Short mmCIF file of C-alpha atoms in Angstrom, two decimals:
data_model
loop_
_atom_site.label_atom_id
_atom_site.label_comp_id
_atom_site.label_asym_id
_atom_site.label_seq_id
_atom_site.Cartn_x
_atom_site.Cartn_y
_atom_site.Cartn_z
CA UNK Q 278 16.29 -1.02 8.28
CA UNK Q 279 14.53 -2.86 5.51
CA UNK Q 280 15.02 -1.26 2.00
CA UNK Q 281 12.92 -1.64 -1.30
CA UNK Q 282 14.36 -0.41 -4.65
CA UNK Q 283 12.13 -0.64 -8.24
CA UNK Q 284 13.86 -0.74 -11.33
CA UNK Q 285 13.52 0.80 -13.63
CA UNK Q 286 11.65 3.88 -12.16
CA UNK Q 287 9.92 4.47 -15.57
CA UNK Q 288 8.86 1.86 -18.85
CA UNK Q 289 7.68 2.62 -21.95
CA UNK Q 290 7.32 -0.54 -24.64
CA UNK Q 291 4.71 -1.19 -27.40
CA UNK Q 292 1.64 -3.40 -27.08
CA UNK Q 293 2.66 -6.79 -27.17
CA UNK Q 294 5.58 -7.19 -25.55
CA UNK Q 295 6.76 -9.05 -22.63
CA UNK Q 296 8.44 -7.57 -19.89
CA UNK Q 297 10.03 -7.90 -16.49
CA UNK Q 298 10.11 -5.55 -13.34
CA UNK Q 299 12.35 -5.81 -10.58
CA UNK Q 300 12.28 -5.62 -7.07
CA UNK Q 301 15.18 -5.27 -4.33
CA UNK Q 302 14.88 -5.69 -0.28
CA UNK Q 303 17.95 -5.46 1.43
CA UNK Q 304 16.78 -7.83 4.74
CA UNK Q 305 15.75 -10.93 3.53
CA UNK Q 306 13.75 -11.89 6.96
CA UNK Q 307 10.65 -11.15 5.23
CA UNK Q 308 7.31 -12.89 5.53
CA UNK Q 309 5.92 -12.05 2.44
CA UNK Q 310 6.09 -10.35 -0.98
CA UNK Q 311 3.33 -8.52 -2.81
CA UNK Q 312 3.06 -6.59 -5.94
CA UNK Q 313 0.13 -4.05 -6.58
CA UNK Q 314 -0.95 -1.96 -8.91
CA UNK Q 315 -1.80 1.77 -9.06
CA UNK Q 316 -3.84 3.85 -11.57
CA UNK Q 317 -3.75 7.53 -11.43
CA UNK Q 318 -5.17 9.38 -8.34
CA UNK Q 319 -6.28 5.66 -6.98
CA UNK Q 320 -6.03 3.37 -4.51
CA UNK Q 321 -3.64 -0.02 -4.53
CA UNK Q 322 -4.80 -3.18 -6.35
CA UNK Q 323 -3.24 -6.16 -5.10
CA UNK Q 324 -2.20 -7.94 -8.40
CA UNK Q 325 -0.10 -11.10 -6.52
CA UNK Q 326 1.28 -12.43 -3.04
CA UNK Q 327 4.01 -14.52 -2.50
CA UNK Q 328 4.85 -16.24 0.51
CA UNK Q 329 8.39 -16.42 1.65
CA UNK Q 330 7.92 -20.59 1.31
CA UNK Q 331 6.92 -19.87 -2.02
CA UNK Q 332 9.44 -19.34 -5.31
CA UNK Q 333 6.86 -18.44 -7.61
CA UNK Q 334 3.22 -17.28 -7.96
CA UNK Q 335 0.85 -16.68 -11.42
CA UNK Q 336 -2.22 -15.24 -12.15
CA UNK Q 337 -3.62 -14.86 -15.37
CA UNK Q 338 -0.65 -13.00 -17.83
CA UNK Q 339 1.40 -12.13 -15.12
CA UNK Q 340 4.12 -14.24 -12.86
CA UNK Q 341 6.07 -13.38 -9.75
CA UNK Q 342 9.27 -14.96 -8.66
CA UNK Q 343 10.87 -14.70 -5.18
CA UNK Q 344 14.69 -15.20 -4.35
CA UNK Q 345 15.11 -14.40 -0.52
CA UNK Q 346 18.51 -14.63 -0.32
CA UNK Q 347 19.61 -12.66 -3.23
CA UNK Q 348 16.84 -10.08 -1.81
CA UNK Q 349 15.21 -10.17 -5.03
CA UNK Q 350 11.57 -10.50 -6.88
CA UNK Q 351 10.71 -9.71 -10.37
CA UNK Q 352 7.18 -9.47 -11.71
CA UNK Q 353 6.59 -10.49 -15.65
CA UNK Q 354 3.90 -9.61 -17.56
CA UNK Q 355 3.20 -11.83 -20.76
CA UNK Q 356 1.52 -9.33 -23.95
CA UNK Q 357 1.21 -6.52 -22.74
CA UNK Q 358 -2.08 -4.21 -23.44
CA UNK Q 359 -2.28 -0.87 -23.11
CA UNK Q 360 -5.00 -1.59 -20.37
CA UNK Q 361 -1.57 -2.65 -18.42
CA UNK Q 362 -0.38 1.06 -18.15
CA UNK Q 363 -0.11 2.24 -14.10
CA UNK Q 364 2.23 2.33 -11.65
CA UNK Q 365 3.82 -1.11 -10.27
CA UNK Q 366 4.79 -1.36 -6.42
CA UNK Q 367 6.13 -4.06 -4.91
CA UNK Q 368 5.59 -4.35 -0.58
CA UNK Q 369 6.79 -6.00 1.73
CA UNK Q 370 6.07 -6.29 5.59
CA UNK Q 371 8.37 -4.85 8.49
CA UNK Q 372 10.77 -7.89 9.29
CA UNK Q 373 11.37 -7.04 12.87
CA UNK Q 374 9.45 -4.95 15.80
CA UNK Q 375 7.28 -8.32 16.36
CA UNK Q 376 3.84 -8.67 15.08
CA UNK Q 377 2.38 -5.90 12.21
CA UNK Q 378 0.92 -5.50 8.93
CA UNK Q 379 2.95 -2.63 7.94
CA UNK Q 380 4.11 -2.84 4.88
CA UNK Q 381 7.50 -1.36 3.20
CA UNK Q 382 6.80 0.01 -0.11
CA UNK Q 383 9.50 0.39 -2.90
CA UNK Q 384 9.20 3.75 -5.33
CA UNK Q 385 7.13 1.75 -8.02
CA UNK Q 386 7.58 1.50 -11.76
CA UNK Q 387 5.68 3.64 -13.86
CA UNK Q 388 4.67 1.17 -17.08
CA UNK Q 389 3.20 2.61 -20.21
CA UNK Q 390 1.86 0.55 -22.79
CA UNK Q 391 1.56 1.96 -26.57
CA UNK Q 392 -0.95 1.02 -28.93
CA UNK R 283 -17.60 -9.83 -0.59
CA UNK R 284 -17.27 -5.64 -0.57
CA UNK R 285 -13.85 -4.54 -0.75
CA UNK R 286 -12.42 -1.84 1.86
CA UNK R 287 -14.34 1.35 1.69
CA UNK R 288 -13.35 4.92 2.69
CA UNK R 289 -15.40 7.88 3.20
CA UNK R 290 -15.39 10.72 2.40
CA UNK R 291 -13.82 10.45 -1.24
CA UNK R 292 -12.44 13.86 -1.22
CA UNK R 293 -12.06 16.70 1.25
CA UNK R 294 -11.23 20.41 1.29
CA UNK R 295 -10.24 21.87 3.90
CA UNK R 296 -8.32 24.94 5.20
CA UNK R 297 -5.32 25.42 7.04
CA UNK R 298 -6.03 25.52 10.87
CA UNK R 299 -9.14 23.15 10.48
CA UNK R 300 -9.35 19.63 11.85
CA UNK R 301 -10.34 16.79 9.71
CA UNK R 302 -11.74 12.77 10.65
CA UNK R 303 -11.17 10.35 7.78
CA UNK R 304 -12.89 6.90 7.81
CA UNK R 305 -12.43 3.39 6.45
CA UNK R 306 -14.45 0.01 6.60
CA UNK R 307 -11.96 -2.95 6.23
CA UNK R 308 -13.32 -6.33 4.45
CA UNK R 309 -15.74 -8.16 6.52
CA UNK R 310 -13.78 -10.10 8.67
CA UNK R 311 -10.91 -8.81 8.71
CA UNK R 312 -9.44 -7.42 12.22
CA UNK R 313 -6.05 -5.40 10.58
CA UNK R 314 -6.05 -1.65 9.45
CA UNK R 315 -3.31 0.14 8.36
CA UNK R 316 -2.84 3.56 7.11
CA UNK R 317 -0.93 5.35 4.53
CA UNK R 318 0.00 8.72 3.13
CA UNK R 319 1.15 9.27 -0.30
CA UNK R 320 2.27 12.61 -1.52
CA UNK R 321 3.65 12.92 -5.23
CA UNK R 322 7.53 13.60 -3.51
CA UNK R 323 7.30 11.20 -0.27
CA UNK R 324 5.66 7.83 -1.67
CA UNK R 325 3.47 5.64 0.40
CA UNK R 326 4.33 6.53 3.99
CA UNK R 327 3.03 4.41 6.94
CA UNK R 328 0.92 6.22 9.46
CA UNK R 329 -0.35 3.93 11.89
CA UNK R 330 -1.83 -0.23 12.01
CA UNK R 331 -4.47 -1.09 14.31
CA UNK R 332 -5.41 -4.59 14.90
CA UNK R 333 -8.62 -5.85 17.29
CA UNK R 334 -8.83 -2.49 18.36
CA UNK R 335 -5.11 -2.09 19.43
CA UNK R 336 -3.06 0.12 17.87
CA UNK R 337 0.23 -1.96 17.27
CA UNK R 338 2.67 0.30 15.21
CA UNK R 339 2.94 4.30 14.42
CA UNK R 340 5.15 5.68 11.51
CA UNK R 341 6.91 8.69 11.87
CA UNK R 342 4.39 11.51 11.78
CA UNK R 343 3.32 14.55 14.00
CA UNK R 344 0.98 13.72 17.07
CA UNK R 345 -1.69 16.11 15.04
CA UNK R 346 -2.42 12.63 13.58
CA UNK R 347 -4.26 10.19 15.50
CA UNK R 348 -6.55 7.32 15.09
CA UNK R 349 -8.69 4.43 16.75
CA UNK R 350 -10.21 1.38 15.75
CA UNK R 351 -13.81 -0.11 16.28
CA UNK R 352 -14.97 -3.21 17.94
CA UNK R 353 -16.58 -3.68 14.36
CA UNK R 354 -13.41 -3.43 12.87
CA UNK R 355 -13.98 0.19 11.31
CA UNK R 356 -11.22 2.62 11.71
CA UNK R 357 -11.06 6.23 11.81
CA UNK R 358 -7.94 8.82 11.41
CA UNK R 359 -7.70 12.23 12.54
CA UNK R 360 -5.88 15.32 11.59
CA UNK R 361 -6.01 18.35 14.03
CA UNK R 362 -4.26 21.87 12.94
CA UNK R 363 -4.27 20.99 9.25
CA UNK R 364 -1.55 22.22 6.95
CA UNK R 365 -0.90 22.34 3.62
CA UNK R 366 1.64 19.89 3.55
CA UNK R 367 -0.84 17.40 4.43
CA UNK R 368 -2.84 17.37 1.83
CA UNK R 369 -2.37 13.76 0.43
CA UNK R 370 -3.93 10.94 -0.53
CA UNK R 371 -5.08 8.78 2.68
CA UNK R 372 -4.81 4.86 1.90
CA UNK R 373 -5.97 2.38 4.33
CA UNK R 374 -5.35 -1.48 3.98
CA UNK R 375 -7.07 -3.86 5.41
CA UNK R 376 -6.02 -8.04 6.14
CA UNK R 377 -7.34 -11.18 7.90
CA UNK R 378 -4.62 -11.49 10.11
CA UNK R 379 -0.67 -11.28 10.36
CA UNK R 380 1.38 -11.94 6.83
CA UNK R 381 -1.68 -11.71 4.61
CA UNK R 382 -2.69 -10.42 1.69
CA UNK R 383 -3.38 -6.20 2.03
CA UNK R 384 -6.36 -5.01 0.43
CA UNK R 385 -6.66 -1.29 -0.29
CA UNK R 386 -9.08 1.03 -0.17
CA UNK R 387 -9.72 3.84 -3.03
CA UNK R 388 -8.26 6.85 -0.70
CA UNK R 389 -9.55 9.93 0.38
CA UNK R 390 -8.20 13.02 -1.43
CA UNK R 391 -7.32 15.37 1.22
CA UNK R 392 -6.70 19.17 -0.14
CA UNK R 393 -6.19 22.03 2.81
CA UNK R 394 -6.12 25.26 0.81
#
């Protein structure tokens, strides 16, 4: 049964900095990899998507990397802004059961930015 | 190109009552899924629906149904409504298989 784990749970760092959040699946067969973001009391916004073929993915101040095989992905965020402050999740979808969208969610990482 | 769209935004309702929940996906695309998230649960999967089949079913009463439209649309249903299940509703919509997963903004479901 796949399994995703966030660290750390909760972030707090002042404006500016550069940071890293992590990402663990415990099957590796995955497809896919994809980070969202979540402000309070909304939906997901899909930030990035990496492909398993794929080691690494930007967009704008942020960067995802993908190791399958140590079941890990990290996404960094380069100066952050206090406009960066939600909740992280990473996804990924059900390796086995044959074909499906459904997605596997890890318990996010709350980031807070400080002016 | 309108994202995914759900309707209504928020919902009362009391224990007992019944409830349908709706959601557009992108134009185009032919997968819905659906999530619940609950502040001590997380996202949990409720059920994915793809050209109008419904593929996979996560681990939830039979209270909760749904079906999807040859346009694509997709509705969810809640009968006997309890507290517990007030939530937030997400659905997700894709192109196909092992694509990207676009959200909708929810629908804030409160049964008082």
């Amino acid at each position: 049964k796949q399994e995703v784990t966030q660290i750390p749970a909760a972030l707090s760092v002042p404006e500016g900095e550069n940071l890293v959040l992590n990402c663990s699946f415990t099957d590796s067969a995955i497809y896919n990899l994809q980070w969202f973001r979540q402000d309070p009391g909304k939906g997901l916004t899909s930030l990035l998507l990496i492909q398993s073929s794929q080691r690494e993915q930007t967009s704008g101040r942020l960067n995802a990397s993908l190791d399958k095989s140590s079941g890990r992905s990290t996404l960094y965020i380069a100066a952050s802004q206090p406009g960066d402050s939600a909740t992280y999740l990473c996804a990924v979808p059900q390796p086995y059961g044959g074909a499906t969208n459904k997605l596997i969610f890890g318990t996010g990482t709350l980031l807070a930015v400080q002016p | 190109k309108a994202g995914v769209t759900q309707t209504p935004r928020y919902l009362i309702k009391t224990r007992g009552q019944q409830v349908t929940l709706s959601c557009s996906p992108i134009s185009g695309h032919r997968s819905v899924s659906w999530y619940q998230q609950t502040p001590g649960q997380g996202l949990q999967f409720l059920f994915e629906y793809f050209s109008e089949t419904q593929r996979n079913k996560g681990n939830f009463p039979g209270r909760f149904s749904g079906r999807q439209f040859s346009n694509s649309r997709s509705e969810m249903n809640v009968s006997t409504l309890e507290l517990g299940d007030s939530a937030l509703y997400l659905c997700a919509s894709s192109f196909t298989d092992s694509d990207e997963q676009f959200f909708g903004p929810g629908t804030r479901l409160t049964v008082l």
